C-alpha atoms as an extended CHARMM CRD file, in Angstrom:
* protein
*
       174  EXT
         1         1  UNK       CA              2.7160000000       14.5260000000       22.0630000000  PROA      1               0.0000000000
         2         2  UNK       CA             -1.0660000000       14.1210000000       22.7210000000  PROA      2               0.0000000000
         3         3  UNK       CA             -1.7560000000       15.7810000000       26.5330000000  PROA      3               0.0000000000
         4         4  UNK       CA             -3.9930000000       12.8520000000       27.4240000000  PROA      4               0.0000000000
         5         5  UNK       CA             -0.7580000000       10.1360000000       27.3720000000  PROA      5               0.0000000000
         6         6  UNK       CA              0.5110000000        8.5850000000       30.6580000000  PROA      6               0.0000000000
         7         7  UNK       CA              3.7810000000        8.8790000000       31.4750000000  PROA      7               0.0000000000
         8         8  UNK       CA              4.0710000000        5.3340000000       30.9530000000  PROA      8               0.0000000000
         9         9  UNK       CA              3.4860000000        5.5040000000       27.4770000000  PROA      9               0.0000000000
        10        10  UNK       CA              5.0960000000        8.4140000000       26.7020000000  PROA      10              0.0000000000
        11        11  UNK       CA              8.2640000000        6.3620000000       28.0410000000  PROA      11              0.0000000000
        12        12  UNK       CA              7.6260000000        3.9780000000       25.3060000000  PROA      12              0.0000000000
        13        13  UNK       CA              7.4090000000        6.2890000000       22.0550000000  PROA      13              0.0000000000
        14        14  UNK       CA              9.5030000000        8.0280000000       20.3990000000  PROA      14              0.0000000000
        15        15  UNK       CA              9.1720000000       11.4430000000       20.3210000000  PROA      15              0.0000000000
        16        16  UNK       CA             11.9780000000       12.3370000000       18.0480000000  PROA      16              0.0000000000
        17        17  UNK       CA             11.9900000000       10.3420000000       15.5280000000  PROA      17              0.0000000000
        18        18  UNK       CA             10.0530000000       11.0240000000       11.9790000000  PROA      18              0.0000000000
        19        19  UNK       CA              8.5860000000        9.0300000000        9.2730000000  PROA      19              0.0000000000
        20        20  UNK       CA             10.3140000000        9.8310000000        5.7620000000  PROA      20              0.0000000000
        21        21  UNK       CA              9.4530000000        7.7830000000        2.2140000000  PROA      21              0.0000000000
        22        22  UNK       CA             12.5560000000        6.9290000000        0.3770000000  PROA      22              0.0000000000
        23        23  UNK       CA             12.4990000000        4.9050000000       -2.7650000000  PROA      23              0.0000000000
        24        24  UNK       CA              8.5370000000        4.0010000000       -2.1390000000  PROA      24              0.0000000000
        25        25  UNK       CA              9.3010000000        2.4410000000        1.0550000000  PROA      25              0.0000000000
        26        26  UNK       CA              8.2940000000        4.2020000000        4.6660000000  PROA      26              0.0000000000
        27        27  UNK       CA             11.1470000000        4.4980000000        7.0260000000  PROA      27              0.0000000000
        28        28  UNK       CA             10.5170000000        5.9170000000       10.9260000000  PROA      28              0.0000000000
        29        29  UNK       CA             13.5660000000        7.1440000000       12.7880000000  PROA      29              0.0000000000
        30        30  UNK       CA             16.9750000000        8.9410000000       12.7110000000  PROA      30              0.0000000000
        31        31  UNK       CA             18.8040000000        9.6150000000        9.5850000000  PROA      31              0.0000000000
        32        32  UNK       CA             22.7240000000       10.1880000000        9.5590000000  PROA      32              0.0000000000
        33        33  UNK       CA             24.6820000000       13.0490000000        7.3260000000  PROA      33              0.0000000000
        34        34  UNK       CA             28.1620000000       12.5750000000        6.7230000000  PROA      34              0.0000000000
        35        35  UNK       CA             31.0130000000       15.0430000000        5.1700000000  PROA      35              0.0000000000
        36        36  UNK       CA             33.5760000000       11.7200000000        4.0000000000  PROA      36              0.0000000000
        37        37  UNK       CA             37.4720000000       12.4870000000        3.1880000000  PROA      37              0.0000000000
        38        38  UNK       CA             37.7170000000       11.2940000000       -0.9610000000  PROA      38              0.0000000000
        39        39  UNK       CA             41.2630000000       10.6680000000       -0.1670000000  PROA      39              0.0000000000
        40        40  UNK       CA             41.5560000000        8.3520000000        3.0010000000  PROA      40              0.0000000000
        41        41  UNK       CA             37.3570000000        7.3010000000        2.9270000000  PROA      41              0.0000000000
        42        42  UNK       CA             37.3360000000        8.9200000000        6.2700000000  PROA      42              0.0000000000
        43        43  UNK       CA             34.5630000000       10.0890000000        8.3940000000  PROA      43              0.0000000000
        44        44  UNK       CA             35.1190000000       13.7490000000        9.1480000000  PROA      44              0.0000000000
        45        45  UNK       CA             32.1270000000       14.9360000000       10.7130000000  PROA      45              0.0000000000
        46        46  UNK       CA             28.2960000000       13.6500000000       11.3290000000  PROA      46              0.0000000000
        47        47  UNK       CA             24.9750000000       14.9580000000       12.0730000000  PROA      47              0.0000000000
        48        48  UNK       CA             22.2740000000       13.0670000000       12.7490000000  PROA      48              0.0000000000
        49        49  UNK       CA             18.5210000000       13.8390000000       12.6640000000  PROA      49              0.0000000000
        50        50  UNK       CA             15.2920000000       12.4360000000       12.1090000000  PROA      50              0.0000000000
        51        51  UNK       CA             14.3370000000       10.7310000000        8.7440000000  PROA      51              0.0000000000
        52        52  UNK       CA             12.3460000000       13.6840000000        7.7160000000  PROA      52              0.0000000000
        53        53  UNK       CA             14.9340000000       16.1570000000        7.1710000000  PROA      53              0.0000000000
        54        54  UNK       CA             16.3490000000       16.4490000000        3.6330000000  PROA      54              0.0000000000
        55        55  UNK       CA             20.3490000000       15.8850000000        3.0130000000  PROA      55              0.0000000000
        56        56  UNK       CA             20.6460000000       19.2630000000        1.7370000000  PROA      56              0.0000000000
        57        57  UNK       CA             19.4650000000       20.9850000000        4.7110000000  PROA      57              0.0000000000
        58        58  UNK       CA             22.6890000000       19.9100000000        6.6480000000  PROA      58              0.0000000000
        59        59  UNK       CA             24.8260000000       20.4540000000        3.6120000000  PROA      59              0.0000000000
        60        60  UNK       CA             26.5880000000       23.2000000000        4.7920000000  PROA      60              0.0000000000
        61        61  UNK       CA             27.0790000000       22.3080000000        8.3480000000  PROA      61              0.0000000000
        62        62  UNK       CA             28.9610000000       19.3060000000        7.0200000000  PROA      62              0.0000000000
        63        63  UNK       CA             31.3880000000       21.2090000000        5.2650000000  PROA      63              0.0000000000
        64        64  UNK       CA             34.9010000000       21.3300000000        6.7790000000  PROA      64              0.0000000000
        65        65  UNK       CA             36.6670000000       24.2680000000        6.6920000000  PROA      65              0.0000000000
        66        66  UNK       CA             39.8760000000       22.7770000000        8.1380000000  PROA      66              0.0000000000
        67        67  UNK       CA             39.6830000000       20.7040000000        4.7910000000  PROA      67              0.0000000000
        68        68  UNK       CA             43.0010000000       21.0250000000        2.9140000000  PROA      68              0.0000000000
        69        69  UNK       CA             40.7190000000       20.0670000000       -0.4930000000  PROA      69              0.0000000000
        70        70  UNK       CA             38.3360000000       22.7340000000       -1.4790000000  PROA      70              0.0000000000
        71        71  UNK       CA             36.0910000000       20.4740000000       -3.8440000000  PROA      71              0.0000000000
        72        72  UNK       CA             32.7070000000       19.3730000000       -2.9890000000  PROA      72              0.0000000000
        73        73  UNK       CA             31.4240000000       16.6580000000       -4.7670000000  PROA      73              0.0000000000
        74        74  UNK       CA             27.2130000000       16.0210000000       -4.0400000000  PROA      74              0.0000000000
        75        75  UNK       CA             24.7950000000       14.3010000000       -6.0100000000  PROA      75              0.0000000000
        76        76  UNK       CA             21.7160000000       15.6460000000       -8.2510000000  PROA      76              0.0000000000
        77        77  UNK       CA             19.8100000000       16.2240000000       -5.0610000000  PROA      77              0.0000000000
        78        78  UNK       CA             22.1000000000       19.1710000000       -3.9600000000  PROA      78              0.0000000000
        79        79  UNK       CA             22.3540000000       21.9080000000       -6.9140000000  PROA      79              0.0000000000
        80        80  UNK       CA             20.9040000000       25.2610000000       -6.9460000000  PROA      80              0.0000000000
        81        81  UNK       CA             22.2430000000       28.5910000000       -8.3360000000  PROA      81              0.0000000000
        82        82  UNK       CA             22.3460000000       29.8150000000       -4.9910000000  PROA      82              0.0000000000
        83        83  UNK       CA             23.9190000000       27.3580000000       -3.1310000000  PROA      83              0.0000000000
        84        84  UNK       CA             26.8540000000       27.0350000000       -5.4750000000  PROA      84              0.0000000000
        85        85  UNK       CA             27.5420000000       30.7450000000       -5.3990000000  PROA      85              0.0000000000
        86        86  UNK       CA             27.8320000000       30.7780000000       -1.6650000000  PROA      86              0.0000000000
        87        87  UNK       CA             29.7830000000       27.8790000000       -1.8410000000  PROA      87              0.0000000000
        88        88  UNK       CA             32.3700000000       29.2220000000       -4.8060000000  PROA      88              0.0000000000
        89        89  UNK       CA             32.3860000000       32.6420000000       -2.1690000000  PROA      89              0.0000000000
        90        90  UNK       CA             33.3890000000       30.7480000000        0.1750000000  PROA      90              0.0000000000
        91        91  UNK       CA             36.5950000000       29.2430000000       -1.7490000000  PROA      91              0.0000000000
        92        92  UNK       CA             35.2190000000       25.5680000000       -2.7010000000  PROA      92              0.0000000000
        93        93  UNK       CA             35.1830000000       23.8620000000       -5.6960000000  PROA      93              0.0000000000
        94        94  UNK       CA             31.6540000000       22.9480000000       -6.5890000000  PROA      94              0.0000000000
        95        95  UNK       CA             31.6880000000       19.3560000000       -8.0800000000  PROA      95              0.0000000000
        96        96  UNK       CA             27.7930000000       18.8470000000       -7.9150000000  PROA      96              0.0000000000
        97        97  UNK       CA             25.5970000000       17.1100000000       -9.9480000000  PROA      97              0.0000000000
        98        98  UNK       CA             23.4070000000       18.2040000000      -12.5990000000  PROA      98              0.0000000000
        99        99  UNK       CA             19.3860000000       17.4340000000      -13.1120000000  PROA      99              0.0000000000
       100       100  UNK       CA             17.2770000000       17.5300000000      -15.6890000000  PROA      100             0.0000000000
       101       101  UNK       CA             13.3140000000       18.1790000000      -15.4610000000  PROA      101             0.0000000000
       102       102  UNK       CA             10.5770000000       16.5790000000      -17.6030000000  PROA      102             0.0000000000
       103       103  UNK       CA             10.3410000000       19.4580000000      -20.3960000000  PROA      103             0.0000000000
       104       104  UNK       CA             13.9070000000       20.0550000000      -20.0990000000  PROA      104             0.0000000000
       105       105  UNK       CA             16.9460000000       16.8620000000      -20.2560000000  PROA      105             0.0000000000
       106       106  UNK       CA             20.8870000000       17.4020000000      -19.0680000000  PROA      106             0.0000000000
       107       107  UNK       CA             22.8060000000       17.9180000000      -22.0740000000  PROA      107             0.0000000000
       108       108  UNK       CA             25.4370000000       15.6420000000      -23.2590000000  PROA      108             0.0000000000
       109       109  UNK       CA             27.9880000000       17.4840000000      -21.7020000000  PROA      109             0.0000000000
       110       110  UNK       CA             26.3170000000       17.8440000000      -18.6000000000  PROA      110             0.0000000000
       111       111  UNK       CA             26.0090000000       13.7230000000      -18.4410000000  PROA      111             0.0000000000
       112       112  UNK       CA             29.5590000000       13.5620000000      -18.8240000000  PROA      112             0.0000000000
       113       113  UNK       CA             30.4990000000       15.8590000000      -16.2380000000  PROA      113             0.0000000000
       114       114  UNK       CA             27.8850000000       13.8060000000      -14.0440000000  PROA      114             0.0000000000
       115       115  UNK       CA             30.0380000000       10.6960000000      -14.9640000000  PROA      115             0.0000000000
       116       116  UNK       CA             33.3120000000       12.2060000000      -13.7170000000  PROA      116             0.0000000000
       117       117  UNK       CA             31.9250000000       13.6420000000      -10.8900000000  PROA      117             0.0000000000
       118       118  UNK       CA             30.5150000000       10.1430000000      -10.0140000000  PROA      118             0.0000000000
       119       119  UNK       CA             33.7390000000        8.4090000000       -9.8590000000  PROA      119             0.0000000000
       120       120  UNK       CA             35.4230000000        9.7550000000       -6.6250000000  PROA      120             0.0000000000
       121       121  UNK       CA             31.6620000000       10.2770000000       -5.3160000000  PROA      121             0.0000000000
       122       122  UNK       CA             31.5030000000        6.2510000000       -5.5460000000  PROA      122             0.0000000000
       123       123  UNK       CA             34.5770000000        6.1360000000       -2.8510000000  PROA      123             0.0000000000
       124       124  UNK       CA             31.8920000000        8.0670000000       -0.2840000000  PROA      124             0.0000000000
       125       125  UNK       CA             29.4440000000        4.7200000000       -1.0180000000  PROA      125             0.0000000000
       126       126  UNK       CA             32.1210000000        2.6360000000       -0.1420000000  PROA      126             0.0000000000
       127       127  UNK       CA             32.3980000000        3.8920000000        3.7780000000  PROA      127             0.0000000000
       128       128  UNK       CA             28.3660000000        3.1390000000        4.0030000000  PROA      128             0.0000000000
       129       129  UNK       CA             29.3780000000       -0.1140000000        2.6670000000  PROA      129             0.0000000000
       130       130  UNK       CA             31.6560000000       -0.7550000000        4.9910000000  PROA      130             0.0000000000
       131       131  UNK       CA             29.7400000000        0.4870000000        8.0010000000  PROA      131             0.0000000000
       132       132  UNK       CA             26.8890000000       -2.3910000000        6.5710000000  PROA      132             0.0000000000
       133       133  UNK       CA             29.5170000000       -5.0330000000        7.1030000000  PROA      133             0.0000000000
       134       134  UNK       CA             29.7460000000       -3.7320000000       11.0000000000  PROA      134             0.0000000000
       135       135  UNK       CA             25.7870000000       -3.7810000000       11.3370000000  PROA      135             0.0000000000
       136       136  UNK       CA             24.5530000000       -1.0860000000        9.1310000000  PROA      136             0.0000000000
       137       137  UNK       CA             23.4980000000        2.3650000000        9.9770000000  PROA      137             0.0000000000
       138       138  UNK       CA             20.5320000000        0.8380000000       11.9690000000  PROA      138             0.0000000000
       139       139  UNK       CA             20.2190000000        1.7620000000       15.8610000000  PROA      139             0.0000000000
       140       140  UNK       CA             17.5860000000        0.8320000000       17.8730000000  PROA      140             0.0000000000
       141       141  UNK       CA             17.4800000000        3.8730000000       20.0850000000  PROA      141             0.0000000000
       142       142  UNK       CA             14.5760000000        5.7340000000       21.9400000000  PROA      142             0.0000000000
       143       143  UNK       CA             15.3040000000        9.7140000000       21.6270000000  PROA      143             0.0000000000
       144       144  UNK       CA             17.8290000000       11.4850000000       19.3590000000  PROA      144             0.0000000000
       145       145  UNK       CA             20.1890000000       12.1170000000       21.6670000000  PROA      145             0.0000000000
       146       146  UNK       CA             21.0700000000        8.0050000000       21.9530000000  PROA      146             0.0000000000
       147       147  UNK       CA             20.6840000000        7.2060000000       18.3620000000  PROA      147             0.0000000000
       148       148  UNK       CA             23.4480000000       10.1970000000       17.5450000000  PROA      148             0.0000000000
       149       149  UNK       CA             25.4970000000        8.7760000000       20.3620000000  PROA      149             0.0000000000
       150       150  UNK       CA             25.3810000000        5.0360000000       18.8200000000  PROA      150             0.0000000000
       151       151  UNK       CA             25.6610000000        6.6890000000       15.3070000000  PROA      151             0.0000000000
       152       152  UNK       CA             28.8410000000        8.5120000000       16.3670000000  PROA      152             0.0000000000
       153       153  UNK       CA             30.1010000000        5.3610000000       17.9540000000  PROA      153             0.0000000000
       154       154  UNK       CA             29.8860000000        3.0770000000       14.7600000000  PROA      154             0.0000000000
       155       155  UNK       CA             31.5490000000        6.2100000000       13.1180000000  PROA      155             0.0000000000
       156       156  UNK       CA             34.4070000000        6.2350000000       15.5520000000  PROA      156             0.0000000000
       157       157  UNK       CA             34.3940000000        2.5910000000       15.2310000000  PROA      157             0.0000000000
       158       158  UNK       CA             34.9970000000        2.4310000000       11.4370000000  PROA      158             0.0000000000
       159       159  UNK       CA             37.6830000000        5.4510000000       11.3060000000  PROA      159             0.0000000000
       160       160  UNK       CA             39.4190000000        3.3640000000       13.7880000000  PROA      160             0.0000000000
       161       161  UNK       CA             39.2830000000        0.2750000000       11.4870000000  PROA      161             0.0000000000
       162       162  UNK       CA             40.0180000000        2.5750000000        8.5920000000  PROA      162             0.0000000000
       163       163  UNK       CA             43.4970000000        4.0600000000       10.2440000000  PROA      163             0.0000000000
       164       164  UNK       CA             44.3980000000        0.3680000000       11.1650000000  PROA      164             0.0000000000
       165       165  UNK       CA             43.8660000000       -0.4770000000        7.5370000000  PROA      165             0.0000000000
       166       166  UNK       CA             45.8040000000        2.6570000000        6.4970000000  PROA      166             0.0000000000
       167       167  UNK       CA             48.5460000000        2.4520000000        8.8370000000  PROA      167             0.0000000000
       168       168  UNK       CA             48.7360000000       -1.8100000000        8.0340000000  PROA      168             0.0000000000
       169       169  UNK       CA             49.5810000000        0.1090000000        4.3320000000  PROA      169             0.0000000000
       170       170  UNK       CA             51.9440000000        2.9130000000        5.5770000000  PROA      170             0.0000000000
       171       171  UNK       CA             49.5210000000        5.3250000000        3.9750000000  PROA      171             0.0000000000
       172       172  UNK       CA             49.6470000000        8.4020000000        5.7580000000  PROA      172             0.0000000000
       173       173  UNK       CA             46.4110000000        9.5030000000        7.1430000000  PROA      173             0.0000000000
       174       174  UNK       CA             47.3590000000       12.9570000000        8.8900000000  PROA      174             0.0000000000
């Protein structure tokens, strides 16, 4: 933040919040990480940050340990040798996604193993969907620490909605 602003106009900018380009469109503000139970499409934890920090830099800190299913599924954006050795360490099942490069395509077998690990990743999308239909990820918050505590309350919000749903079912949650 520049020395020469006011205090008044320092009140009215966001400090926090980063730009980040995603899908050729610039986005300014907070982005939210989320570790999602496959089973129940429950939110089990959340970190929020500005737009400028990659997914996979939280990746870990989203992990549960209390989890009773060791598998991690992630998309093509997560893999590296290293990260799935620590992970496998650790005792999880590593159901990421592969990439290819330019000079050098997934193989057949590696698109099919894509395609299976797609399917339960697709029941993650569905919470986001969800949380569209009760006004989308979108906070208009100055500073991080009120965007995370809106974030976290649309969160709580749609667990709650999603137990009521479950319980409506007699599908137990915990």
């Amino acid at each position: 933040m520049p020395i020469t602003w006011k205090a008044h106009k320092r009140a009215q900018k966001d400090v926090d919040a980063k730009w980040t380009k995603k899908h050729g469109k610039n986005h300014f503000g907070y982005k939210l990480h989320a570790s999602i139970d496959k089973r129940h499409k429950l939110v089990r934890k959340v970190i929020i940050t500005n737009a400028a920090v990659s997914d996979s830099v939280v990746f870990e800190a989203l992990l549960d340990p209390n989890n009773t299913s060791r598998d991690v599924y992630a998309d093509r954006g997560y893999p590296s040798a290293e990260r799935e050795a620590t992970l496998t360490a650790a005792g999880w099942r590593v159901q990421i996604q592969r990439k290819g490069s330019a000079n050098k395509p997934i193989s057949e077998t590696q698109k099919q193993r894509n395609r299976r690990i797609a399917t339960p990743r697709a029941r993650v999308e569905h919470v986001f969907g969800a949380m569209r239909h009760m006004g989308g990820k979108l906070v208009r918050r100055m500073g991080i620490v009120r965007a995370t505590f809106a974030l976290q309350l649309k969160t709580a919000s749609y667990n709650l909605q999603r137990l009521v749903y479950l319980k409506e079912r007699g599908i137990e949650a915990f």
